[in-house]
Amino acid sequence: MPSYHDTLQVRDMKEILKDNVNNLEHQLTHANSRVASLTEKLGNILAIHRDLEYHLQGIEIYLSDIKELIGKGE
């Protein structure tokens, strides 16, 4: 014979807390995967930034050399 508690389908505190813990665990797992993904993307962006800085330094050297050659021709 079901109890009055079962008939009303009222959840006890333990069930509510268990659901909350499971929900928080799911949220934490999702947040962790997003952080890992963003970390990887940031690493890629930083690598591109380093490459751009390297190439810009090379361009500055070429421009300096060209300006020096133009200056000597005058």
Coordinates of N, CA, C and O in Angstrom, one line a residue:
M1 N 0.8 -1.2 0.0 CA 0.0 0.0 0.0 C 0.9 1.2 0.0 O 1.7 1.4 0.9
P2 N 0.7 2.1 -1.0 CA 1.6 3.3 -1.1 C 1.3 4.3 0.0 O 0.1 4.4 0.5
S3 N 2.3 5.0 0.4 CA 2.2 6.0 1.5 C 1.6 7.3 0.9 O 1.5 7.5 -0.3
Y4 N 1.1 8.1 1.8 CA 0.6 9.4 1.4 C 1.7 10.2 0.7 O 1.4 10.9 -0.3
H5 N 2.9 10.1 1.1 CA 4.1 10.7 0.5 C 4.2 10.3 -1.0 O 4.4 11.1 -1.8
D6 N 4.1 9.0 -1.2 CA 4.2 8.5 -2.6 C 3.0 8.9 -3.5 O 3.2 9.2 -4.6
T7 N 1.9 9.0 -2.9 CA 0.7 9.4 -3.7 C 0.8 10.8 -4.2 O 0.4 11.1 -5.3
L8 N 1.3 11.7 -3.3 CA 1.5 13.1 -3.7 C 2.7 13.3 -4.6 O 2.9 14.4 -5.2
Q9 N 3.6 12.3 -4.7 CA 4.8 12.3 -5.5 C 5.7 13.5 -5.0 O 6.3 14.2 -5.8
V10 N 5.8 13.6 -3.7 CA 6.6 14.6 -3.1 C 8.0 14.0 -2.9 O 8.2 12.9 -2.4
R11 N 9.0 14.7 -3.3 CA 10.4 14.2 -3.2 C 10.9 14.7 -1.9 O 10.7 15.8 -1.4
D12 N 11.7 13.7 -1.3 CA 12.3 14.1 0.0 C 13.6 14.9 -0.3 O 14.1 15.0 -1.4
M13 N 14.1 15.4 0.8 CA 15.3 16.3 0.7 C 16.5 15.5 0.1 O 17.2 16.1 -0.7
K14 N 16.6 14.3 0.4 CA 17.8 13.5 -0.2 C 17.6 13.4 -1.7 O 18.6 13.6 -2.4
E15 N 16.4 13.2 -2.2 CA 16.3 13.2 -3.7 C 16.5 14.5 -4.3 O 17.1 14.6 -5.4
I16 N 16.1 15.6 -3.7 CA 16.3 16.9 -4.2 C 17.8 17.2 -4.3 O 18.3 17.7 -5.3
L17 N 18.5 16.9 -3.2 CA 19.9 17.2 -3.1 C 20.7 16.4 -4.1 O 21.6 16.9 -4.8
K18 N 20.3 15.1 -4.3 CA 20.9 14.3 -5.3 C 20.7 14.8 -6.7 O 21.7 14.9 -7.5
D19 N 19.5 15.3 -7.0 CA 19.3 15.9 -8.3 C 20.1 17.2 -8.5 O 20.7 17.5 -9.6
N20 N 20.2 18.0 -7.4 CA 21.0 19.2 -7.5 C 22.5 18.9 -7.7 O 23.1 19.6 -8.5
V21 N 23.0 17.9 -7.0 CA 24.4 17.5 -7.2 C 24.6 17.0 -8.6 O 25.6 17.4 -9.3
N22 N 23.7 16.2 -9.2 CA 23.8 15.7 -10.5 C 23.8 16.9 -11.5 O 24.6 16.9 -12.5
N23 N 22.9 17.9 -11.3 CA 22.8 19.0 -12.2 C 24.1 19.9 -12.1 O 24.6 20.3 -13.1
L24 N 24.6 20.1 -10.9 CA 25.8 20.8 -10.8 C 27.0 20.1 -11.4 O 27.9 20.8 -12.0
E25 N 27.0 18.8 -11.3 CA 28.1 18.0 -11.9 C 28.1 18.2 -13.4 O 29.1 18.4 -14.1
H26 N 26.9 18.1 -14.0 CA 26.7 18.3 -15.4 C 27.2 19.7 -15.8 O 27.9 19.8 -16.8
Q27 N 26.8 20.7 -15.1 CA 27.2 22.1 -15.4 C 28.7 22.3 -15.3 O 29.3 22.9 -16.2
L28 N 29.3 21.7 -14.3 CA 30.8 21.7 -14.1 C 31.5 21.0 -15.3 O 32.5 21.6 -15.8
T29 N 31.0 19.9 -15.7 CA 31.6 19.2 -16.8 C 31.5 20.0 -18.1 O 32.5 20.1 -18.8
H30 N 30.3 20.6 -18.3 CA 30.2 21.4 -19.5 C 31.1 22.6 -19.5 O 31.7 23.0 -20.4
A31 N 31.1 23.3 -18.3 CA 32.0 24.5 -18.2 C 33.5 24.1 -18.3 O 34.2 24.9 -19.0
N32 N 33.9 23.0 -17.8 CA 35.3 22.5 -18.0 C 35.6 22.3 -19.4 O 36.7 22.6 -19.9
S33 N 34.7 21.7 -20.2 CA 35.0 21.4 -21.6 C 35.0 22.7 -22.4 O 35.9 22.9 -23.3
R34 N 34.2 23.7 -22.0 CA 34.3 25.0 -22.6 C 35.6 25.7 -22.3 O 36.2 26.3 -23.2
V35 N 36.1 25.6 -21.1 CA 37.3 26.2 -20.7 C 38.5 25.6 -21.5 O 39.4 26.3 -22.0
A36 N 38.4 24.3 -21.6 CA 39.5 23.6 -22.3 C 39.5 24.0 -23.8 O 40.5 24.2 -24.4
S37 N 38.3 24.1 -24.4 CA 38.2 24.6 -25.8 C 38.7 26.0 -25.9 O 39.4 26.3 -26.9
L38 N 38.3 26.9 -25.0 CA 38.8 28.3 -25.1 C 40.3 28.4 -24.9 O 40.9 29.2 -25.5
T39 N 40.8 27.5 -24.0 CA 42.3 27.5 -23.8 C 43.0 27.1 -25.1 O 44.0 27.8 -25.4
E40 N 42.5 26.1 -25.8 CA 43.1 25.7 -27.0 C 43.0 26.8 -28.1 O 44.0 27.1 -28.8
K41 N 41.9 27.5 -28.2 CA 41.7 28.6 -29.1 C 42.6 29.7 -28.8 O 43.2 30.3 -29.7
L42 N 42.8 30.0 -27.5 CA 43.6 31.1 -27.1 C 45.1 30.8 -27.5 O 45.8 31.6 -27.9
G43 N 45.5 29.5 -27.3 CA 46.8 29.1 -27.6 C 47.1 29.3 -29.1 O 48.2 29.7 -29.5
N44 N 46.1 29.0 -29.9 CA 46.2 29.1 -31.4 C 46.3 30.6 -31.8 O 47.1 31.0 -32.6
I45 N 45.5 31.4 -31.1 CA 45.6 32.9 -31.4 C 46.9 33.4 -31.0 O 47.5 34.3 -31.7
L46 N 47.5 33.0 -29.8 CA 48.8 33.5 -29.4 C 49.9 33.1 -30.4 O 50.8 33.8 -30.6
A47 N 49.8 31.9 -30.9 CA 50.8 31.4 -31.9 C 50.7 32.2 -33.1 O 51.7 32.6 -33.7
I48 N 49.5 32.5 -33.6 CA 49.3 33.4 -34.8 C 49.9 34.8 -34.5 O 50.6 35.4 -35.3
H49 N 49.6 35.3 -33.3 CA 50.2 36.6 -32.9 C 51.7 36.6 -32.9 O 52.3 37.6 -33.4
R50 N 52.3 35.6 -32.4 CA 53.8 35.5 -32.4 C 54.3 35.5 -33.9 O 55.3 36.2 -34.2
D51 N 53.6 34.7 -34.7 CA 54.1 34.7 -36.1 C 53.9 36.0 -36.8 O 54.8 36.4 -37.5
L52 N 52.8 36.7 -36.5 CA 52.6 38.0 -37.1 C 53.7 39.0 -36.6 O 54.2 39.8 -37.5
E53 N 54.0 39.0 -35.4 CA 55.1 39.9 -34.8 C 56.4 39.6 -35.5 O 57.1 40.5 -35.9
Y54 N 56.7 38.3 -35.7 CA 58.0 37.9 -36.4 C 58.0 38.5 -37.8 O 59.0 39.1 -38.2
H55 N 56.9 38.3 -38.5 CA 56.9 38.8 -39.9 C 56.9 40.3 -40.0 O 57.5 40.9 -40.9
L56 N 56.2 40.9 -39.1 CA 56.2 42.4 -39.0 C 57.6 42.9 -38.8 O 58.1 43.9 -39.4
Q57 N 58.4 42.3 -37.9 CA 59.8 42.7 -37.7 C 60.6 42.5 -38.9 O 61.4 43.4 -39.2
G58 N 60.4 41.5 -39.7 CA 61.1 41.3 -40.9 C 60.7 42.4 -41.9 O 61.6 42.9 -42.6
I59 N 59.4 42.7 -42.0 CA 59.0 43.8 -42.9 C 59.7 45.1 -42.5 O 60.1 45.9 -43.4
E60 N 59.7 45.4 -41.2 CA 60.4 46.6 -40.7 C 61.9 46.7 -41.1 O 62.4 47.7 -41.5
I61 N 62.5 45.5 -41.1 CA 63.9 45.4 -41.5 C 64.1 45.7 -43.0 O 64.9 46.5 -43.4
Y62 N 63.2 45.1 -43.8 CA 63.2 45.4 -45.2 C 63.0 46.8 -45.5 O 63.6 47.5 -46.4
L63 N 62.0 47.4 -44.9 CA 61.7 48.9 -45.1 C 62.8 49.7 -44.7 O 63.2 50.7 -45.4
S64 N 63.5 49.4 -43.6 CA 64.7 50.2 -43.2 C 65.8 50.1 -44.2 O 66.4 51.1 -44.6
D65 N 66.0 48.8 -44.8 CA 67.0 48.6 -45.8 C 66.7 49.4 -47.1 O 67.5 50.1 -47.7
I66 N 65.4 49.4 -47.5 CA 65.0 50.1 -48.7 C 65.2 51.6 -48.5 O 65.7 52.3 -49.4
K67 N 64.8 52.1 -47.3 CA 64.9 53.6 -47.0 C 66.4 54.0 -47.1 O 66.8 55.0 -47.6
E68 N 67.2 53.1 -46.5 CA 68.7 53.3 -46.6 C 69.2 53.3 -48.0 O 70.0 54.2 -48.3
L69 N 68.8 52.4 -48.8 CA 69.2 52.4 -50.2 C 68.7 53.6 -51.0 O 69.5 54.2 -51.8
I70 N 67.5 54.0 -50.7 CA 67.0 55.2 -51.4 C 67.7 56.4 -50.9 O 68.1 57.3 -51.8
G71 N 68.0 56.5 -49.7 CA 68.8 57.6 -49.2 C 70.2 57.7 -49.7 O 70.7 58.8 -50.0
K72 N 70.8 56.6 -50.0 CA 72.2 56.6 -50.6 C 72.2 57.0 -52.1 O 73.2 57.5 -52.6
G73 N 71.1 56.7 -52.7 CA 71.0 57.1 -54.2 C 70.8 58.5 -54.4 O 71.0 59.0 -55.5
E74 N 70.5 59.3 -53.4 CA 70.3 60.7 -53.6 C 71.5 61.5 -53.7 O 72.6 61.4 -53.2

